[in-house]
Amino acid sequence: MNPTTTMPDTFAARLEHVQSRIREAAQQTGRNPADITLLPVSKTFGEAAIREAMDCGLQRFGENKVQEIVAKQAQLADTPAQWVMIGHLQTNKARDVARYATEIQSLDRLSLATALERRLQAEGRSIDALVQVKTSPEPSKYGLAPEELPGFLREVAQNMPSLRIKGLMTMAINDKNPEAIRACFRLLRQLRDQMREEAIDGIHMEKLSMGMSGDFAIAIEEGATEIRIGTALFGHRPYGDAYYWPESRKPDTENQPDN
Ligand SMILES: *Cc1c(COP(=O)(O)O)cnc(C)c1O
């Protein structure tokens, strides 16, 4: 153990610790831990840290800035690393996601879906996508409003064959009260179940990507099929998130028109 934090020193030990907490949370609610996928979030961490994670058997990495995906896929071109976009994406950067990501979990508006579809067709590729839903009233959180979901899914199903919708993603409210966090996760699961009942052709509604280092046990209790873990695996990021993603604190104007 590192004396200044309670975090184990090696990636392997931190991974083992997170996996045992996943097993515990799953067992508490009678779920099979094998039904919960761990997405390591490598944002701000460099090539060496990612190679250490790959030595432990991990291959998919979540990033929330497309510039980091572009840089890291080049540095790790000799490996089978796969890149999952989980952050807010400006429409004018859709090309790099279409080119380098295997998946996007932050599909949050029609203008972005349209831009991605066009770029994916140009690249001759298709990618898995989760629709990010806004489940909390915080102004800093991106995502489609729940009531926009059915119309959005129909539009993608009809016109965007390169986007394979697999489910939903959310970020819970930043709140000390675990019940406020739980309510966000529960809402996402209910929306997933409702959208499943609509049975829109070409839309798969299995996945629920929800839960981060601070709240993943609650997310697992509420049905998460995938949790996105940065800090608990890679360690603390040297500055607060607002330093790296100032845009995540105040939605930009580019995002406004179709919200
Ligand atoms: C950074 C980030 C995470 C991981 O957060 P941690 O608290 O470090 O585990 C998960 N999801 C998204 C969208 C993120 O940007």
PDB file of C-alpha atoms and ligand atoms in Angstrom:
ATOM      1  CA  MET A   1       0.000   0.000   0.000  1.00  0.00           C
ATOM      2  CA  ASN A   2       1.047   3.557  -0.700  1.00  0.00           C
ATOM      3  CA  PRO A   3       1.200   5.307   2.681  1.00  0.00           C
ATOM      4  CA  THR A   4      -0.320   8.601   1.460  1.00  0.00           C
ATOM      5  CA  THR A   5      -3.470   7.006   0.073  1.00  0.00           C
ATOM      6  CA  THR A   6      -5.263   3.770   0.776  1.00  0.00           C
ATOM      7  CA  MET A   7      -4.736   2.698  -2.807  1.00  0.00           C
ATOM      8  CA  PRO A   8      -2.592  -0.326  -3.686  1.00  0.00           C
ATOM      9  CA  ASP A   9       0.595   0.526  -5.588  1.00  0.00           C
ATOM     10  CA  THR A  10       0.222  -1.672  -8.659  1.00  0.00           C
ATOM     11  CA  PHE A  11      -2.445  -1.694 -11.307  1.00  0.00           C
ATOM     12  CA  ALA A  12      -2.881  -5.436 -10.798  1.00  0.00           C
ATOM     13  CA  ALA A  13      -3.632  -4.962  -7.098  1.00  0.00           C
ATOM     14  CA  ARG A  14      -6.058  -2.093  -7.748  1.00  0.00           C
ATOM     15  CA  LEU A  15      -7.820  -4.183 -10.401  1.00  0.00           C
ATOM     16  CA  GLU A  16      -8.131  -7.122  -8.009  1.00  0.00           C
ATOM     17  CA  HIS A  17      -9.589  -4.784  -5.383  1.00  0.00           C
ATOM     18  CA  VAL A  18     -12.162  -3.315  -7.785  1.00  0.00           C
ATOM     19  CA  GLN A  19     -13.108  -6.784  -9.021  1.00  0.00           C
ATOM     20  CA  SER A  20     -13.704  -8.009  -5.482  1.00  0.00           C
ATOM     21  CA  ARG A  21     -15.935  -4.983  -4.819  1.00  0.00           C
ATOM     22  CA  ILE A  22     -17.864  -5.772  -8.020  1.00  0.00           C
ATOM     23  CA  ARG A  23     -18.360  -9.366  -6.833  1.00  0.00           C
ATOM     24  CA  GLU A  24     -19.542  -8.148  -3.445  1.00  0.00           C
ATOM     25  CA  ALA A  25     -22.052  -5.675  -4.879  1.00  0.00           C
ATOM     26  CA  ALA A  26     -23.352  -8.287  -7.313  1.00  0.00           C
ATOM     27  CA  GLN A  27     -23.786 -10.898  -4.603  1.00  0.00           C
ATOM     28  CA  GLN A  28     -25.730  -8.474  -2.410  1.00  0.00           C
ATOM     29  CA  THR A  29     -28.439  -8.278  -5.066  1.00  0.00           C
ATOM     30  CA  GLY A  30     -28.221 -11.845  -6.321  1.00  0.00           C
ATOM     31  CA  ARG A  31     -26.620 -10.858  -9.609  1.00  0.00           C
ATOM     32  CA  ASN A  32     -23.940 -12.761 -11.486  1.00  0.00           C
ATOM     33  CA  PRO A  33     -20.687 -10.714 -11.421  1.00  0.00           C
ATOM     34  CA  ALA A  34     -19.967 -12.036 -14.924  1.00  0.00           C
ATOM     35  CA  ASP A  35     -22.897  -9.910 -16.181  1.00  0.00           C
ATOM     36  CA  ILE A  36     -21.075  -6.710 -15.205  1.00  0.00           C
ATOM     37  CA  THR A  37     -18.402  -5.407 -17.569  1.00  0.00           C
ATOM     38  CA  LEU A  38     -15.618  -3.222 -16.267  1.00  0.00           C
ATOM     39  CA  LEU A  39     -14.647  -0.337 -18.553  1.00  0.00           C
ATOM     40  CA  PRO A  40     -11.347   1.148 -17.367  1.00  0.00           C
ATOM     41  CA  VAL A  41     -11.269   4.910 -17.918  1.00  0.00           C
ATOM     42  CA  SER A  42      -7.719   5.920 -18.819  1.00  0.00           C
ATOM     43  CA  LYS A  43      -8.301   9.655 -19.401  1.00  0.00           C
ATOM     44  CA  THR A  44      -5.251  11.801 -18.504  1.00  0.00           C
ATOM     45  CA  PHE A  45      -3.103   8.676 -17.982  1.00  0.00           C
ATOM     46  CA  GLY A  46      -0.367   7.932 -20.468  1.00  0.00           C
ATOM     47  CA  GLU A  47       0.952   5.085 -22.516  1.00  0.00           C
ATOM     48  CA  ALA A  48       2.878   3.379 -19.684  1.00  0.00           C
ATOM     49  CA  ALA A  49      -0.176   3.179 -17.414  1.00  0.00           C
ATOM     50  CA  ILE A  50      -2.281   1.775 -20.240  1.00  0.00           C
ATOM     51  CA  ARG A  51       0.352  -0.833 -21.098  1.00  0.00           C
ATOM     52  CA  GLU A  52       0.367  -1.885 -17.434  1.00  0.00           C
ATOM     53  CA  ALA A  53      -3.418  -2.277 -17.612  1.00  0.00           C
ATOM     54  CA  MET A  54      -3.095  -4.297 -20.825  1.00  0.00           C
ATOM     55  CA  ASP A  55      -0.597  -6.615 -19.086  1.00  0.00           C
ATOM     56  CA  CYS A  56      -3.477  -7.382 -16.687  1.00  0.00           C
ATOM     57  CA  GLY A  57      -5.681  -8.442 -19.607  1.00  0.00           C
ATOM     58  CA  LEU A  58      -7.638  -5.247 -20.276  1.00  0.00           C
ATOM     59  CA  GLN A  59      -8.144  -4.093 -23.868  1.00  0.00           C
ATOM     60  CA  ARG A  60     -11.003  -1.573 -23.991  1.00  0.00           C
ATOM     61  CA  PHE A  61     -10.360   1.885 -22.592  1.00  0.00           C
ATOM     62  CA  GLY A  62     -12.743   4.759 -21.990  1.00  0.00           C
ATOM     63  CA  GLU A  63     -11.598   8.259 -22.902  1.00  0.00           C
ATOM     64  CA  ASN A  64     -13.567  11.471 -22.734  1.00  0.00           C
ATOM     65  CA  LYS A  65     -11.520  13.606 -25.116  1.00  0.00           C
ATOM     66  CA  VAL A  66     -11.169  12.603 -28.715  1.00  0.00           C
ATOM     67  CA  GLN A  67      -7.708  14.209 -28.869  1.00  0.00           C
ATOM     68  CA  GLU A  68      -6.512  11.683 -26.294  1.00  0.00           C
ATOM     69  CA  ILE A  69      -7.896   8.819 -28.369  1.00  0.00           C
ATOM     70  CA  VAL A  70      -6.062  10.102 -31.435  1.00  0.00           C
ATOM     71  CA  ALA A  71      -2.755  10.372 -29.556  1.00  0.00           C
ATOM     72  CA  LYS A  72      -3.020   7.104 -27.638  1.00  0.00           C
ATOM     73  CA  GLN A  73      -4.137   4.929 -30.555  1.00  0.00           C
ATOM     74  CA  ALA A  74      -0.954   6.001 -32.346  1.00  0.00           C
ATOM     75  CA  GLN A  75       1.251   5.279 -29.309  1.00  0.00           C
ATOM     76  CA  LEU A  76      -0.399   1.885 -28.827  1.00  0.00           C
ATOM     77  CA  ALA A  77      -0.750   0.927 -32.483  1.00  0.00           C
ATOM     78  CA  ASP A  78       1.274  -2.241 -31.777  1.00  0.00           C
ATOM     79  CA  THR A  79      -1.415  -3.494 -29.345  1.00  0.00           C
ATOM     80  CA  PRO A  80      -5.048  -4.610 -29.682  1.00  0.00           C
ATOM     81  CA  ALA A  81      -6.253  -1.633 -27.562  1.00  0.00           C
ATOM     82  CA  GLN A  82      -9.805  -0.459 -28.302  1.00  0.00           C
ATOM     83  CA  TRP A  83     -11.104   3.028 -27.609  1.00  0.00           C
ATOM     84  CA  VAL A  84     -14.487   3.917 -26.207  1.00  0.00           C
ATOM     85  CA  MET A  85     -15.593   7.546 -26.368  1.00  0.00           C
ATOM     86  CA  ILE A  86     -17.430   8.458 -23.155  1.00  0.00           C
ATOM     87  CA  GLY A  87     -17.198  12.267 -23.144  1.00  0.00           C
ATOM     88  CA  HIS A  88     -19.068  15.104 -24.728  1.00  0.00           C
ATOM     89  CA  LEU A  89     -18.164  15.266 -28.403  1.00  0.00           C
ATOM     90  CA  GLN A  90     -18.348  18.336 -30.572  1.00  0.00           C
ATOM     91  CA  THR A  91     -19.905  17.637 -33.923  1.00  0.00           C
ATOM     92  CA  ASN A  92     -16.838  18.935 -35.747  1.00  0.00           C
ATOM     93  CA  LYS A  93     -14.729  16.194 -34.122  1.00  0.00           C
ATOM     94  CA  ALA A  94     -16.963  13.311 -35.220  1.00  0.00           C
ATOM     95  CA  ARG A  95     -14.476  12.211 -37.874  1.00  0.00           C
ATOM     96  CA  ASP A  96     -11.824  11.121 -35.367  1.00  0.00           C
ATOM     97  CA  VAL A  97     -14.311   9.055 -33.387  1.00  0.00           C
ATOM     98  CA  ALA A  98     -15.572   7.477 -36.622  1.00  0.00           C
ATOM     99  CA  ARG A  99     -11.993   6.613 -37.505  1.00  0.00           C
ATOM    100  CA  TYR A 100     -10.480   5.461 -34.204  1.00  0.00           C
ATOM    101  CA  ALA A 101     -13.172   4.475 -31.692  1.00  0.00           C
ATOM    102  CA  THR A 102     -14.926   1.110 -31.544  1.00  0.00           C
ATOM    103  CA  GLU A 103     -17.773   2.520 -29.526  1.00  0.00           C
ATOM    104  CA  ILE A 104     -19.334   5.753 -28.296  1.00  0.00           C
ATOM    105  CA  GLN A 105     -21.304   5.933 -25.047  1.00  0.00           C
ATOM    106  CA  SER A 106     -21.936   9.675 -25.149  1.00  0.00           C
ATOM    107  CA  LEU A 107     -24.332   9.862 -28.077  1.00  0.00           C
ATOM    108  CA  ASP A 108     -26.470  12.690 -26.730  1.00  0.00           C
ATOM    109  CA  ARG A 109     -28.116  14.565 -29.604  1.00  0.00           C
ATOM    110  CA  LEU A 110     -29.360  14.149 -33.142  1.00  0.00           C
ATOM    111  CA  SER A 111     -26.852  16.544 -34.717  1.00  0.00           C
ATOM    112  CA  LEU A 112     -24.023  14.390 -33.370  1.00  0.00           C
ATOM    113  CA  ALA A 113     -25.646  11.161 -34.581  1.00  0.00           C
ATOM    114  CA  THR A 114     -26.041  12.692 -38.043  1.00  0.00           C
ATOM    115  CA  ALA A 115     -22.405  13.830 -38.142  1.00  0.00           C
ATOM    116  CA  LEU A 116     -21.150  10.439 -36.941  1.00  0.00           C
ATOM    117  CA  GLU A 117     -23.256   8.549 -39.479  1.00  0.00           C
ATOM    118  CA  ARG A 118     -21.849  10.631 -42.328  1.00  0.00           C
ATOM    119  CA  ARG A 119     -18.249  10.151 -41.130  1.00  0.00           C
ATOM    120  CA  LEU A 120     -18.720   6.433 -40.483  1.00  0.00           C
ATOM    121  CA  GLN A 121     -20.057   5.930 -43.981  1.00  0.00           C
ATOM    122  CA  ALA A 122     -17.042   7.767 -45.363  1.00  0.00           C
ATOM    123  CA  GLU A 123     -14.754   5.474 -43.350  1.00  0.00           C
ATOM    124  CA  GLY A 124     -16.728   2.364 -44.283  1.00  0.00           C
ATOM    125  CA  ARG A 125     -17.139   1.536 -40.590  1.00  0.00           C
ATOM    126  CA  SER A 126     -19.892   1.084 -38.047  1.00  0.00           C
ATOM    127  CA  ILE A 127     -19.677   1.379 -34.255  1.00  0.00           C
ATOM    128  CA  ASP A 128     -21.601   0.386 -31.167  1.00  0.00           C
ATOM    129  CA  ALA A 129     -23.338   3.281 -29.447  1.00  0.00           C
ATOM    130  CA  LEU A 130     -25.056   3.959 -26.143  1.00  0.00           C
ATOM    131  CA  VAL A 131     -27.389   6.901 -25.817  1.00  0.00           C
ATOM    132  CA  GLN A 132     -26.417   9.210 -22.963  1.00  0.00           C
ATOM    133  CA  VAL A 133     -29.469  10.256 -20.989  1.00  0.00           C
ATOM    134  CA  LYS A 134     -29.665  13.164 -18.590  1.00  0.00           C
ATOM    135  CA  THR A 135     -31.039  11.660 -15.388  1.00  0.00           C
ATOM    136  CA  SER A 136     -30.238  14.526 -13.023  1.00  0.00           C
ATOM    137  CA  PRO A 137     -31.212  18.203 -13.046  1.00  0.00           C
ATOM    138  CA  GLU A 138     -27.588  19.406 -12.793  1.00  0.00           C
ATOM    139  CA  PRO A 139     -26.844  21.909 -15.563  1.00  0.00           C
ATOM    140  CA  SER A 140     -23.336  20.436 -15.969  1.00  0.00           C
ATOM    141  CA  LYS A 141     -24.568  17.042 -17.157  1.00  0.00           C
ATOM    142  CA  TYR A 142     -24.995  16.310 -20.832  1.00  0.00           C
ATOM    143  CA  GLY A 143     -27.515  13.887 -22.209  1.00  0.00           C
ATOM    144  CA  LEU A 144     -30.770  13.503 -24.030  1.00  0.00           C
ATOM    145  CA  ALA A 145     -33.869  14.346 -22.005  1.00  0.00           C
ATOM    146  CA  PRO A 146     -35.791  11.143 -21.186  1.00  0.00           C
ATOM    147  CA  GLU A 147     -38.852  12.286 -23.154  1.00  0.00           C
ATOM    148  CA  GLU A 148     -36.729  12.737 -26.294  1.00  0.00           C
ATOM    149  CA  LEU A 149     -35.534   9.136 -26.239  1.00  0.00           C
ATOM    150  CA  PRO A 150     -38.264   7.359 -28.269  1.00  0.00           C
ATOM    151  CA  GLY A 151     -38.127   9.875 -31.135  1.00  0.00           C
ATOM    152  CA  PHE A 152     -34.338   9.854 -31.135  1.00  0.00           C
ATOM    153  CA  LEU A 153     -34.162   6.056 -31.293  1.00  0.00           C
ATOM    154  CA  ARG A 154     -36.661   5.895 -34.176  1.00  0.00           C
ATOM    155  CA  GLU A 155     -34.678   8.454 -36.128  1.00  0.00           C
ATOM    156  CA  VAL A 156     -31.398   6.543 -35.644  1.00  0.00           C
ATOM    157  CA  ALA A 157     -33.056   3.211 -36.450  1.00  0.00           C
ATOM    158  CA  GLN A 158     -34.482   4.546 -39.691  1.00  0.00           C
ATOM    159  CA  ASN A 159     -31.650   6.669 -40.999  1.00  0.00           C
ATOM    160  CA  MET A 160     -28.360   5.745 -39.351  1.00  0.00           C
ATOM    161  CA  PRO A 161     -27.329   2.165 -40.105  1.00  0.00           C
ATOM    162  CA  SER A 162     -23.696   2.732 -39.031  1.00  0.00           C
ATOM    163  CA  LEU A 163     -24.699   3.414 -35.414  1.00  0.00           C
ATOM    164  CA  ARG A 164     -25.535   0.147 -33.653  1.00  0.00           C
ATOM    165  CA  ILE A 165     -27.520   1.185 -30.584  1.00  0.00           C
ATOM    166  CA  LYS A 166     -26.931  -1.217 -27.687  1.00  0.00           C
ATOM    167  CA  GLY A 167     -28.395   0.581 -24.687  1.00  0.00           C
ATOM    168  CA  LEU A 168     -28.146   3.638 -22.467  1.00  0.00           C
ATOM    169  CA  MET A 169     -25.523   5.506 -20.460  1.00  0.00           C
ATOM    170  CA  THR A 170     -25.756   8.090 -17.699  1.00  0.00           C
ATOM    171  CA  MET A 171     -23.764   9.992 -15.120  1.00  0.00           C
ATOM    172  CA  ALA A 172     -25.515  10.222 -11.770  1.00  0.00           C
ATOM    173  CA  ILE A 173     -25.996  13.433  -9.859  1.00  0.00           C
ATOM    174  CA  ASN A 174     -22.987  14.595  -7.846  1.00  0.00           C
ATOM    175  CA  ASP A 175     -24.570  14.369  -4.408  1.00  0.00           C
ATOM    176  CA  LYS A 176     -23.615  13.069  -0.972  1.00  0.00           C
ATOM    177  CA  ASN A 177     -27.006  11.419  -0.590  1.00  0.00           C
ATOM    178  CA  PRO A 178     -26.800   7.884  -2.012  1.00  0.00           C
ATOM    179  CA  GLU A 179     -30.563   7.820  -2.568  1.00  0.00           C
ATOM    180  CA  ALA A 180     -30.299  10.792  -4.961  1.00  0.00           C
ATOM    181  CA  ILE A 181     -27.645   8.869  -6.895  1.00  0.00           C
ATOM    182  CA  ARG A 182     -29.735   5.703  -6.838  1.00  0.00           C
ATOM    183  CA  ALA A 183     -32.714   7.584  -8.302  1.00  0.00           C
ATOM    184  CA  CYS A 184     -30.637   8.491 -11.397  1.00  0.00           C
ATOM    185  CA  PHE A 185     -29.608   4.883 -11.978  1.00  0.00           C
ATOM    186  CA  ARG A 186     -33.127   3.617 -11.381  1.00  0.00           C
ATOM    187  CA  LEU A 187     -34.530   6.080 -13.901  1.00  0.00           C
ATOM    188  CA  LEU A 188     -32.049   4.883 -16.528  1.00  0.00           C
ATOM    189  CA  ARG A 189     -33.037   1.262 -15.965  1.00  0.00           C
ATOM    190  CA  GLN A 190     -36.742   2.116 -16.215  1.00  0.00           C
ATOM    191  CA  LEU A 191     -36.125   3.989 -19.460  1.00  0.00           C
ATOM    192  CA  ARG A 192     -34.179   1.018 -20.829  1.00  0.00           C
ATOM    193  CA  ASP A 193     -37.065  -1.301 -19.954  1.00  0.00           C
ATOM    194  CA  GLN A 194     -39.638   1.050 -21.524  1.00  0.00           C
ATOM    195  CA  MET A 195     -37.621   1.410 -24.715  1.00  0.00           C
ATOM    196  CA  ARG A 196     -37.226  -2.357 -24.866  1.00  0.00           C
ATOM    197  CA  GLU A 197     -41.010  -2.683 -24.800  1.00  0.00           C
ATOM    198  CA  GLU A 198     -41.289  -0.319 -27.750  1.00  0.00           C
ATOM    199  CA  ALA A 199     -39.251  -2.931 -29.662  1.00  0.00           C
ATOM    200  CA  ILE A 200     -37.942  -0.546 -32.315  1.00  0.00           C
ATOM    201  CA  ASP A 201     -36.493  -2.483 -35.244  1.00  0.00           C
ATOM    202  CA  GLY A 202     -32.700  -2.406 -35.232  1.00  0.00           C
ATOM    203  CA  ILE A 203     -32.414  -0.970 -31.721  1.00  0.00           C
ATOM    204  CA  HIS A 204     -30.979  -3.196 -28.998  1.00  0.00           C
ATOM    205  CA  MET A 205     -31.673  -2.189 -25.437  1.00  0.00           C
ATOM    206  CA  GLU A 206     -29.533  -4.454 -23.274  1.00  0.00           C
ATOM    207  CA  LYS A 207     -26.728  -2.361 -21.909  1.00  0.00           C
ATOM    208  CA  LEU A 208     -26.799   0.048 -18.994  1.00  0.00           C
ATOM    209  CA  SER A 209     -23.500   1.893 -18.592  1.00  0.00           C
ATOM    210  CA  MET A 210     -23.698   3.568 -15.189  1.00  0.00           C
ATOM    211  CA  GLY A 211     -21.515   3.894 -12.102  1.00  0.00           C
ATOM    212  CA  MET A 212     -18.039   5.326 -11.575  1.00  0.00           C
ATOM    213  CA  SER A 213     -15.394   4.937  -8.833  1.00  0.00           C
ATOM    214  CA  GLY A 214     -17.524   6.628  -6.191  1.00  0.00           C
ATOM    215  CA  ASP A 215     -20.914   5.091  -6.912  1.00  0.00           C
ATOM    216  CA  PHE A 216     -20.531   1.817  -8.801  1.00  0.00           C
ATOM    217  CA  ALA A 217     -21.874  -0.409  -6.013  1.00  0.00           C
ATOM    218  CA  ILE A 218     -25.201   1.470  -6.135  1.00  0.00           C
ATOM    219  CA  ALA A 219     -25.211   1.243  -9.935  1.00  0.00           C
ATOM    220  CA  ILE A 220     -24.713  -2.521  -9.783  1.00  0.00           C
ATOM    221  CA  GLU A 221     -27.589  -2.824  -7.312  1.00  0.00           C
ATOM    222  CA  GLU A 222     -29.740  -0.893  -9.803  1.00  0.00           C
ATOM    223  CA  GLY A 223     -28.853  -3.103 -12.752  1.00  0.00           C
ATOM    224  CA  ALA A 224     -25.679  -1.687 -14.358  1.00  0.00           C
ATOM    225  CA  THR A 225     -24.272  -3.995 -17.020  1.00  0.00           C
ATOM    226  CA  GLU A 226     -21.171  -1.856 -17.402  1.00  0.00           C
ATOM    227  CA  ILE A 227     -19.339   0.396 -14.940  1.00  0.00           C
ATOM    228  CA  ARG A 228     -16.792   3.036 -15.968  1.00  0.00           C
ATOM    229  CA  ILE A 229     -13.877   3.187 -13.529  1.00  0.00           C
ATOM    230  CA  GLY A 230     -11.027   5.675 -13.663  1.00  0.00           C
ATOM    231  CA  THR A 231      -9.692   6.754 -10.261  1.00  0.00           C
ATOM    232  CA  ALA A 232     -10.053   3.405  -8.470  1.00  0.00           C
ATOM    233  CA  LEU A 233      -7.936   1.726 -11.170  1.00  0.00           C
ATOM    234  CA  PHE A 234      -5.467   4.349 -12.399  1.00  0.00           C
ATOM    235  CA  GLY A 235      -5.261   6.570  -9.317  1.00  0.00           C
ATOM    236  CA  HIS A 236      -6.144  10.169  -8.715  1.00  0.00           C
ATOM    237  CA  ARG A 237      -5.916  12.591 -11.585  1.00  0.00           C
ATOM    238  CA  PRO A 238      -3.470  15.361 -10.693  1.00  0.00           C
ATOM    239  CA  TYR A 239      -6.012  18.177 -11.069  1.00  0.00           C
ATOM    240  CA  GLY A 240      -9.756  18.302 -10.686  1.00  0.00           C
ATOM    241  CA  ASP A 241     -11.850  17.279 -13.683  1.00  0.00           C
ATOM    242  CA  ALA A 242     -12.789  20.907 -14.327  1.00  0.00           C
ATOM    243  CA  TYR A 243      -9.144  21.552 -15.194  1.00  0.00           C
ATOM    244  CA  TYR A 244      -9.151  18.996 -18.008  1.00  0.00           C
ATOM    245  CA  TRP A 245     -12.751  19.324 -19.082  1.00  0.00           C
ATOM    246  CA  PRO A 246     -13.856  22.880 -18.394  1.00  0.00           C
ATOM    247  CA  GLU A 247     -16.557  22.289 -20.999  1.00  0.00           C
ATOM    248  CA  SER A 248     -18.061  19.553 -18.825  1.00  0.00           C
ATOM    249  CA  ARG A 249     -18.946  22.163 -16.229  1.00  0.00           C
ATOM    250  CA  LYS A 250     -20.896  24.431 -18.525  1.00  0.00           C
ATOM    251  CA  PRO A 251     -22.561  23.051 -21.637  1.00  0.00           C
ATOM    252  CA  ASP A 252     -21.242  24.831 -24.729  1.00  0.00           C
ATOM    253  CA  THR A 253     -23.417  26.605 -27.223  1.00  0.00           C
ATOM    254  CA  GLU A 254     -22.695  24.009 -29.899  1.00  0.00           C
ATOM    255  CA  ASN A 255     -24.773  21.559 -27.871  1.00  0.00           C
ATOM    256  CA  GLN A 256     -27.765  23.785 -27.451  1.00  0.00           C
ATOM    257  CA  PRO A 257     -29.812  23.815 -30.679  1.00  0.00           C
ATOM    258  CA  ASP A 258     -31.177  20.283 -30.502  1.00  0.00           C
ATOM    259  CA  ASN A 259     -31.498  20.031 -26.738  1.00  0.00           C
TER     260      ASN A 259
HETATM  261  C1  LIG B   1     -13.954  10.234 -15.782  1.00  0.00           C
HETATM  262  C2  LIG B   1     -15.196   9.510 -16.127  1.00  0.00           C
HETATM  263  C3  LIG B   1     -15.523   8.301 -15.478  1.00  0.00           C
HETATM  264  C4  LIG B   1     -14.663   7.682 -14.398  1.00  0.00           C
HETATM  265  O1  LIG B   1     -14.655   8.469 -13.253  1.00  0.00           O
HETATM  266  P1  LIG B   1     -13.917   8.003 -11.920  1.00  0.00           P
HETATM  267  O2  LIG B   1     -14.656   8.707 -10.846  1.00  0.00           O
HETATM  268  O3  LIG B   1     -12.499   8.456 -12.028  1.00  0.00           O
HETATM  269  O4  LIG B   1     -14.029   6.530 -11.812  1.00  0.00           O
HETATM  270  C5  LIG B   1     -16.692   7.670 -15.854  1.00  0.00           C
HETATM  271  N1  LIG B   1     -17.507   8.174 -16.823  1.00  0.00           N
HETATM  272  C6  LIG B   1     -17.209   9.318 -17.458  1.00  0.00           C
HETATM  273  C7  LIG B   1     -18.146   9.815 -18.512  1.00  0.00           C
HETATM  274  C8  LIG B   1     -16.059  10.025 -17.141  1.00  0.00           C
HETATM  275  O5  LIG B   1     -15.775  11.177 -17.779  1.00  0.00           O
END
